[in-house]
Short mmCIF file of C-alpha atoms in Angstrom, two decimals:
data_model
loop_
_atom_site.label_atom_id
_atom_site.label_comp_id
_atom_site.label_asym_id
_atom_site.label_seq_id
_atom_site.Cartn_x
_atom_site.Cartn_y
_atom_site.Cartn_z
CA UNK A 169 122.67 123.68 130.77
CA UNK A 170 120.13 122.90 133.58
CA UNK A 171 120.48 121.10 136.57
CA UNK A 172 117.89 118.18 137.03
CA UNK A 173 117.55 118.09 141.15
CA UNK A 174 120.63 118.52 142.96
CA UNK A 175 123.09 121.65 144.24
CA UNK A 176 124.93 123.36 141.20
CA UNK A 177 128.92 122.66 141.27
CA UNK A 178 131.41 124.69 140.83
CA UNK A 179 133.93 124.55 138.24
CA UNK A 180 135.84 121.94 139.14
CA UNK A 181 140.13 121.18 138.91
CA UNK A 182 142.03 121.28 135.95
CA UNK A 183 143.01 117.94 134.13
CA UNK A 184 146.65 118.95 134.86
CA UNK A 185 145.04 118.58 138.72
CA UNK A 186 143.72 115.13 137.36
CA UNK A 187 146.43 113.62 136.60
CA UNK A 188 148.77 114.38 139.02
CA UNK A 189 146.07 112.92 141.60
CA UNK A 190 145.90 109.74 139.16
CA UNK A 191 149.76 109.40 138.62
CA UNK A 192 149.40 109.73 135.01
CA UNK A 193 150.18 112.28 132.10
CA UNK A 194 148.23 115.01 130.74
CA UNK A 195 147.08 113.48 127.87
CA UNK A 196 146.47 110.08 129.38
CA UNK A 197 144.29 111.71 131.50
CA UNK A 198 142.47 113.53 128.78
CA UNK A 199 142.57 109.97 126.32
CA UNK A 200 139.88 108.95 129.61
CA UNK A 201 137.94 111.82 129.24
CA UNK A 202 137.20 111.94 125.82
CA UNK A 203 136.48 108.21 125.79
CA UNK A 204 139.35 107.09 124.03
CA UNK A 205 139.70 102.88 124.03
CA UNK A 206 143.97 103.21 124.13
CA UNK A 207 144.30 103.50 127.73
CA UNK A 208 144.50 100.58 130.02
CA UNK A 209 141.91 99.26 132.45
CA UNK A 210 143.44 100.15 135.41
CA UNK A 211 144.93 103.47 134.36
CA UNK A 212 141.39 104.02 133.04
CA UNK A 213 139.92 103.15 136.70
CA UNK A 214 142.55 105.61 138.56
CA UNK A 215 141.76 108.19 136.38
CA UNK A 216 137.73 108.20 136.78
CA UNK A 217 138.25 107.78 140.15
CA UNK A 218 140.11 111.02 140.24
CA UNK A 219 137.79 112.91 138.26
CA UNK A 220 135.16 112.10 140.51
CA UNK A 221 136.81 112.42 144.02
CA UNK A 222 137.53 115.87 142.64
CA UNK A 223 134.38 116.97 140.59
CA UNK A 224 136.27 117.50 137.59
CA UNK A 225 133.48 118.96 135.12
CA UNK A 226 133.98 117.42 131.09
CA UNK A 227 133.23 119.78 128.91
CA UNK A 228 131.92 119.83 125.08
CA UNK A 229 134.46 119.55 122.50
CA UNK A 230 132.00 121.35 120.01
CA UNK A 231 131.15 125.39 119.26
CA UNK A 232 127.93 125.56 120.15
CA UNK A 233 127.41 129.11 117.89
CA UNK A 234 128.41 126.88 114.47
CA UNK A 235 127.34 123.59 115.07
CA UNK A 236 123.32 122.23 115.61
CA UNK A 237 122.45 120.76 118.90
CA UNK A 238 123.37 117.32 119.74
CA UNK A 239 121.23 115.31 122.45
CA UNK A 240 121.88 111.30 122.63
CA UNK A 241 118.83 108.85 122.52
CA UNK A 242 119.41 105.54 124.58
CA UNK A 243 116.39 102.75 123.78
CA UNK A 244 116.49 99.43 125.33
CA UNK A 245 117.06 98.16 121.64
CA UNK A 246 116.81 98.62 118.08
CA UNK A 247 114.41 95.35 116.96
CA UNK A 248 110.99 95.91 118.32
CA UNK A 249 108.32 97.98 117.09
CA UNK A 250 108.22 99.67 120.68
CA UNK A 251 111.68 101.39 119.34
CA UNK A 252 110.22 102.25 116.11
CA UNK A 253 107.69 104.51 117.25
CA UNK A 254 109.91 105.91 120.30
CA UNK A 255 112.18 106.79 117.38
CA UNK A 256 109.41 108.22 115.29
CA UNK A 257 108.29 110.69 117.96
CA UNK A 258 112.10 111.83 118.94
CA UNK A 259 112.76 112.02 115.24
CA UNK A 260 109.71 114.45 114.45
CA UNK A 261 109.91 116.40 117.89
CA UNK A 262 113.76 116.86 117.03
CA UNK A 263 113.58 118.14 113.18
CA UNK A 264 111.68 120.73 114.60
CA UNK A 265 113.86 122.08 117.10
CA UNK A 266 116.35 121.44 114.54
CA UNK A 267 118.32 118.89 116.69
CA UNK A 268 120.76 116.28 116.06
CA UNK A 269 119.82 112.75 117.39
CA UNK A 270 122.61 110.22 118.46
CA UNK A 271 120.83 106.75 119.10
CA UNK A 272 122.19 103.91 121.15
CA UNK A 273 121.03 100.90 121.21
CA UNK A 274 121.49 100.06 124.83
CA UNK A 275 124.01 101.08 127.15
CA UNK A 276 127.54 98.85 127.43
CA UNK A 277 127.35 96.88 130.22
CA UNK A 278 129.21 95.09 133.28
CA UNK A 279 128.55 91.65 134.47
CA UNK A 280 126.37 92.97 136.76
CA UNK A 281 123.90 94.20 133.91
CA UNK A 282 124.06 98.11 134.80
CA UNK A 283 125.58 100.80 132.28
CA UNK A 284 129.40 101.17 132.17
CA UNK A 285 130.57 104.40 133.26
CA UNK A 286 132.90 104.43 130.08
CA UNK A 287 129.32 105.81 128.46
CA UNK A 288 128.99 108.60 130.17
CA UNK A 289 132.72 109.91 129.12
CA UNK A 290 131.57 108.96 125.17
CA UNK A 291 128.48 110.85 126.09
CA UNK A 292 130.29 114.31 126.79
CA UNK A 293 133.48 113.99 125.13
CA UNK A 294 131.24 114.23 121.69
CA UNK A 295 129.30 117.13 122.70
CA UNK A 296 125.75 115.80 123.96
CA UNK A 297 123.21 119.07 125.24
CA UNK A 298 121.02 116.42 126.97
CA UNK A 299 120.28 112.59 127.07
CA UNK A 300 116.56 110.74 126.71
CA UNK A 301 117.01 108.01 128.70
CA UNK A 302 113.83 104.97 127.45
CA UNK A 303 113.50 102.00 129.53
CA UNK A 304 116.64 102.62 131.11
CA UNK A 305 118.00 101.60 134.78
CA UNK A 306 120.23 104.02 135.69
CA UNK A 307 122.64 103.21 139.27
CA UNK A 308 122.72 106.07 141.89
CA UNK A 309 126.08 107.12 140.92
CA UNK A 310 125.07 107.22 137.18
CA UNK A 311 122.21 109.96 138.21
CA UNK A 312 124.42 111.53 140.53
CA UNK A 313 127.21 111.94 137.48
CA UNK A 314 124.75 113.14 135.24
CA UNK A 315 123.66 116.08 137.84
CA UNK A 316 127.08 116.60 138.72
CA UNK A 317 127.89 117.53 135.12
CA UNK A 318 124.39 119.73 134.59
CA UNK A 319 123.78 116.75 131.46
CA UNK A 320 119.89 117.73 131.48
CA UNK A 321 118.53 113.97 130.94
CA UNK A 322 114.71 113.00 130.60
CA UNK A 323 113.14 109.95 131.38
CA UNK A 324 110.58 108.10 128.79
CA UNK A 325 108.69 105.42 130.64
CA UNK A 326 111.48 104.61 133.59
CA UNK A 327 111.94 101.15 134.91
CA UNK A 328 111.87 102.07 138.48
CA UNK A 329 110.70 105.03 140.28
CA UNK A 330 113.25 108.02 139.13
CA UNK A 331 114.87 109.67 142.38
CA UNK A 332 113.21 113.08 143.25
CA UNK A 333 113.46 115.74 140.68
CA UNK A 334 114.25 113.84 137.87
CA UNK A 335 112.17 114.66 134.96
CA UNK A 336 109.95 111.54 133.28
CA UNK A 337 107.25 111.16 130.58
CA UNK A 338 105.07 107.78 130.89
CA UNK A 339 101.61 106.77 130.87
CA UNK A 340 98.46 106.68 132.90
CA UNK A 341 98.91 102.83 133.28
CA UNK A 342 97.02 102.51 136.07
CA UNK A 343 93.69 103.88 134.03
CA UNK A 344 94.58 101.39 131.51
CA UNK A 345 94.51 98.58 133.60
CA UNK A 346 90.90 99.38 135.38
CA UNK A 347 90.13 100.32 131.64
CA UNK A 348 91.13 96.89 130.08
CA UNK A 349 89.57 94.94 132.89
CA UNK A 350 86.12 96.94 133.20
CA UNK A 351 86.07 96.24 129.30
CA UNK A 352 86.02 92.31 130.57
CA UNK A 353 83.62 93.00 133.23
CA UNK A 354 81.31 94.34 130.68
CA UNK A 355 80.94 91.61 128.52
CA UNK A 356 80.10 89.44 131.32
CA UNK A 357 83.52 88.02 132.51
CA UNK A 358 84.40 87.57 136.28
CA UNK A 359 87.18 84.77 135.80
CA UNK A 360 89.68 87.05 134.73
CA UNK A 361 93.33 87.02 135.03
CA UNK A 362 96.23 89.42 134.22
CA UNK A 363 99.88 87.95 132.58
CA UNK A 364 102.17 91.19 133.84
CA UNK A 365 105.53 92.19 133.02
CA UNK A 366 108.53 92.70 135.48
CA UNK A 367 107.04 92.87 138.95
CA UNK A 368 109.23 95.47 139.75
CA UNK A 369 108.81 97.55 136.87
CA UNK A 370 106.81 101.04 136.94
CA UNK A 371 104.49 100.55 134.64
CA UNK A 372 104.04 96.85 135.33
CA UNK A 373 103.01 97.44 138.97
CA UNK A 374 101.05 100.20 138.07
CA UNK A 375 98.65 98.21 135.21
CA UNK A 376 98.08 95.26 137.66
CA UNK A 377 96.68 97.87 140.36
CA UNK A 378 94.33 99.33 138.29
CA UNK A 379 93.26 95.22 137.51
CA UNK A 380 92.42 94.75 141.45
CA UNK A 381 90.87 98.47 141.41
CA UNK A 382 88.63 97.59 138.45
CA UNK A 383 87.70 93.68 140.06
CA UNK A 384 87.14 95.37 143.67
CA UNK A 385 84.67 98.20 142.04
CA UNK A 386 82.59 95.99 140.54
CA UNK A 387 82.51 93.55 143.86
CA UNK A 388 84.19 90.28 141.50
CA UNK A 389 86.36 88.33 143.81
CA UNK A 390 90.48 88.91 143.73
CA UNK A 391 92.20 85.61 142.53
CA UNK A 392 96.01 85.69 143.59
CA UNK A 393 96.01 82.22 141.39
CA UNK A 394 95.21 84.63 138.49
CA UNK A 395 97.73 87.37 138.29
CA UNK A 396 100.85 85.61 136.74
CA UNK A 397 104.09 87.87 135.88
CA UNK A 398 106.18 86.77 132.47
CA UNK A 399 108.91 89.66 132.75
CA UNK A 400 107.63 91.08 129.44
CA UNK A 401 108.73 87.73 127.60
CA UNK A 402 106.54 86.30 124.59
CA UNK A 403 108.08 83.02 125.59
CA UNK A 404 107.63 83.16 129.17
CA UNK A 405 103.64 84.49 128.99
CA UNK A 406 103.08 81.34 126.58
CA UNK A 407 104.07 79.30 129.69
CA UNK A 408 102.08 81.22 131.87
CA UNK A 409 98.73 81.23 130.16
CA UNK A 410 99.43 77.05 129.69
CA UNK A 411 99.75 77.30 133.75
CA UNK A 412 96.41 79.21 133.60
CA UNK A 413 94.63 77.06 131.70
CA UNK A 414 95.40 74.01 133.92
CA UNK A 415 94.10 75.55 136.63
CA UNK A 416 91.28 73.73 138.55
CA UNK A 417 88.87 76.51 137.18
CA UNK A 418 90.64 78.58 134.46
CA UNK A 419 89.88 82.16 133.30
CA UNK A 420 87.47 82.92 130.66
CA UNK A 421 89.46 86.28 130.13
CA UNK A 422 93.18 87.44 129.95
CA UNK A 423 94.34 90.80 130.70
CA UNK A 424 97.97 90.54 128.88
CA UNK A 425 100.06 93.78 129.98
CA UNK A 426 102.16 94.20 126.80
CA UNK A 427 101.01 93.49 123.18
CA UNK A 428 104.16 91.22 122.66
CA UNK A 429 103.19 88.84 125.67
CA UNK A 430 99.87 88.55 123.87
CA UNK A 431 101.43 87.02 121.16
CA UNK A 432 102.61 84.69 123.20
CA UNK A 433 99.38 83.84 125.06
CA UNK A 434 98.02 83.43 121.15
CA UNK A 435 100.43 80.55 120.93
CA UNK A 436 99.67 79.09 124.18
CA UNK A 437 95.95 79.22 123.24
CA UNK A 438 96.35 77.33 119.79
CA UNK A 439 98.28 74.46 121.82
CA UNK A 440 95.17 73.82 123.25
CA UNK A 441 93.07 74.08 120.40
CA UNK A 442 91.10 77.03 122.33
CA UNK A 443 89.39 79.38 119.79
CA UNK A 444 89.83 83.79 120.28
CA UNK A 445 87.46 84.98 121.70
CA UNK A 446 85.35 82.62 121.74
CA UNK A 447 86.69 80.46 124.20
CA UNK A 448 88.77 83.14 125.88
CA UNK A 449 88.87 86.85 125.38
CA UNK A 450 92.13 88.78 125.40
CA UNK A 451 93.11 92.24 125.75
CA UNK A 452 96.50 93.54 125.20
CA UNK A 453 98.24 96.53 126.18
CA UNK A 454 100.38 99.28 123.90
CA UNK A 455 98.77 98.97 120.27
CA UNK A 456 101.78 98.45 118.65
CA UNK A 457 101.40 97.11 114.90
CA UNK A 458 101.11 93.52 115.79
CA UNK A 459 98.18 94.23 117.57
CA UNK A 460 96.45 94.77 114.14
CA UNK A 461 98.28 91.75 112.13
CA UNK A 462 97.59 88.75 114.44
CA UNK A 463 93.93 87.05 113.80
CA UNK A 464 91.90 87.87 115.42
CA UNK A 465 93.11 91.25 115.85
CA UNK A 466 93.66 92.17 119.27
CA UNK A 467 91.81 94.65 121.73
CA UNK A 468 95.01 96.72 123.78
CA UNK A 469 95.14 99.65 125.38
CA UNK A 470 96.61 102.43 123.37
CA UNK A 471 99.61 104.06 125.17
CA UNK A 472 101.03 106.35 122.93
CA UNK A 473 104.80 105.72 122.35
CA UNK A 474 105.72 108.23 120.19
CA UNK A 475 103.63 110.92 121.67
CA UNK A 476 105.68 109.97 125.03
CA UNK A 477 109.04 110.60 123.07
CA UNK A 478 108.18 113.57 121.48
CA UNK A 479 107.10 115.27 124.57
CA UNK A 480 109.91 114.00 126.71
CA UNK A 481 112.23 115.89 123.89
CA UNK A 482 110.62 118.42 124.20
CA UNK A 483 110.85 119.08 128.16
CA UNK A 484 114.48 118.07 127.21
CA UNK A 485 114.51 120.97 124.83
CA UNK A 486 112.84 123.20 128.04
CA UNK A 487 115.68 122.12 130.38
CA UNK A 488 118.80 122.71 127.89
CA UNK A 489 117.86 126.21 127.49
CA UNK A 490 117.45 126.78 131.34
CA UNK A 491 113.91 126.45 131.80
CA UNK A 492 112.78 123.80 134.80
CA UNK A 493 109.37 122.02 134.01
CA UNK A 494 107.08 122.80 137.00
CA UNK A 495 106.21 118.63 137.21
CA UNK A 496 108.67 116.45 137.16
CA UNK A 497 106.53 113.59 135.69
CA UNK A 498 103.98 113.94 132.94
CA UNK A 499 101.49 111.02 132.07
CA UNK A 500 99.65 110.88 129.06
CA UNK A 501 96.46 109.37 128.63
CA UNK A 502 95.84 105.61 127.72
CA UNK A 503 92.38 104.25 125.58
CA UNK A 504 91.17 100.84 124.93
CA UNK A 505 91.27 100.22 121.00
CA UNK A 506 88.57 97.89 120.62
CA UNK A 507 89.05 95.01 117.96
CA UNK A 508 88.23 91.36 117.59
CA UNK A 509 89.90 89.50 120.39
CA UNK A 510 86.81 89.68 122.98
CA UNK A 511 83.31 88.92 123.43
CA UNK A 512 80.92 87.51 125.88
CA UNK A 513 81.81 83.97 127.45
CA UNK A 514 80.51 81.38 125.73
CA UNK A 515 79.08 79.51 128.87
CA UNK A 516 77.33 82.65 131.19
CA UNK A 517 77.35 80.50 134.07
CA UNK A 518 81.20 80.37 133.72
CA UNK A 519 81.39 83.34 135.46
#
């Protein structure tokens, strides 16, 4: 195994050590580590707290000579077409290293929405050589267990900004949002707005930059009344384009940053009985398949999904067999996919 950015550990106590700092037996002790549910919560509590106060290090159950490699894929879900093709990519990108994939649909949460700990136990007690993490969130301690263990993990398309040396795949987002908007500017649009995701988010932040880049490069004027943030939510960018049309002077173009929110925007649009594109152009972002399906089919800006997994498996693949990628994040390149959702605004003075 590799380390992913912090000092190596040595190996750490016993679980005879373990216990006797957690008051408990042997084998309790060892029903925590191998994620066993037949242990109460707060014997459960004293024990992790013991293996981490003393840097106990879990190790595989499996023989790694007889049986194929193991590495766990965590997506944000298992119901969106986003999944599908992350799946596709780790699917393809594993047969050939002849992996094993373990997919998880989420990680178990507390009340405070972060991943249990509990997890991470599962994660090594069945024999995991590395973890792809997808839209995850991970805590501080999470990373920090993860390096304390040498779990090499990779990153596909992070929430927030990983800490330093942890390895991530994602996309030139940025590019794709001064593509998508110069796209607008070219058909003659000024009045154009952008319906983000998460305003937190990575990728979200990064897509709305390259907006203002594109707008300020071609001298059109910055509306703050036009950049509107739905949190990735079909329901909540429907609501958001509604609050753009009403507007004293509404948009005559829509940057949407995720092909789902577009559908959304679609709806809002009908409500109003206003015709794509010829009363207001649309561009999307991700080319997933509904892109293609809705009428009019939509212009988006191609990230490509399963491209990202299969080359965050394998740097994954690099890192369990010792090797450290010289970058720590790798971007891949976005292109507009030009289809039937834009054209010129109907009324030129409108812009």
């Amino acid at each position: 195994m590799v380390r992913t950015g912090v000092a190596s550990v040595a190996a750490g106590p016993t679980l005879a050590v373990v216990a006797r700092e957690a008051g408990v037996s042997v084998p309790t002790a060892s029903k925590v580590v191998n994620g066993r549910e037949d242990v109460a919560p707060e014997t459960r509590r004293r024990v992790t707290e013991a293996l981490d106060r003393l840097g106990y290090v879990r190790r595989p159950r499996f023989d790694a000579a007889k049986t194929p490699g193991l590495v766990d894929l965590v997506v944000h879900s298992l119901d969106t077409s986003w999944s599908g093709a992350v799946l596709h990519g780790v699917e393809e990108a594993a047969h050939d290293a002849g992996l094993e994939v373990v997919v998880s649909a989420g990680l178990t949460r507390t009340r405070g929405g972060r991943p249990e700990r509990g997890w991470l136990d599962k994660l090594t007690a069945r024999g995991s050589s590395g973890v792809l993490f997808n839209l995850a969130e991970l805590t501080a301690s999470q990373y920090a267990w993860l390096e304390q263990h040498r779990i090499p993990f990779v990153m596909i398309d992070p929430v927030l900004e990983p800490p330093p040396g942890v390895v991530s795949v994602g996309a030139a987002n940025w590019h794709g949002g001064v593509t998508a908007t110069e796209h607008l500017l070219s058909l003659g649009h000024e009045r154009i707005a952008v319906i983000a995701g998460h305003q937190r988010k990575m990728c979200s932040t990064a897509r709305v930059a390259g907006y203002r880049s594109a707008l300020a490069s071609a001298g059109v004027r910055h509306r703050p009344e036009y950049v509107r943030h739905a949190s990735f939510d079909e329901g909540v960018a429907r609501r958001r384009m509604l609050d753009l049309l009403d507007l004293p002077e509404p948009p005559t173009a829509v940057f949407v940053c995720s092909d789902r929110m577009a559908l959304g925007v679609y709806e809002a649009l009908a409500e109003r009985e206003l015709s794509v594109p010829d009363d207001i152009s649309v561009v999307g972002f991700d080319d997933l398949p509904e892109a293609r399906w809705i009428a009019p089919a939509l212009t988006t800006v191609r990230q490509p999904l399963s491209e990202m997994a299969a080359t965050a498996l394998r740097l994954l693949v690099r890192m369990m067999d010792g090797d450290r990628p010289e970058s720590t994040r790798t971007e891949l390149s976005t292109r507009l996919v030009e289809r039937s959702s834009t054209a010129e605004p109907r009324d030129r003075s409108s812009r």
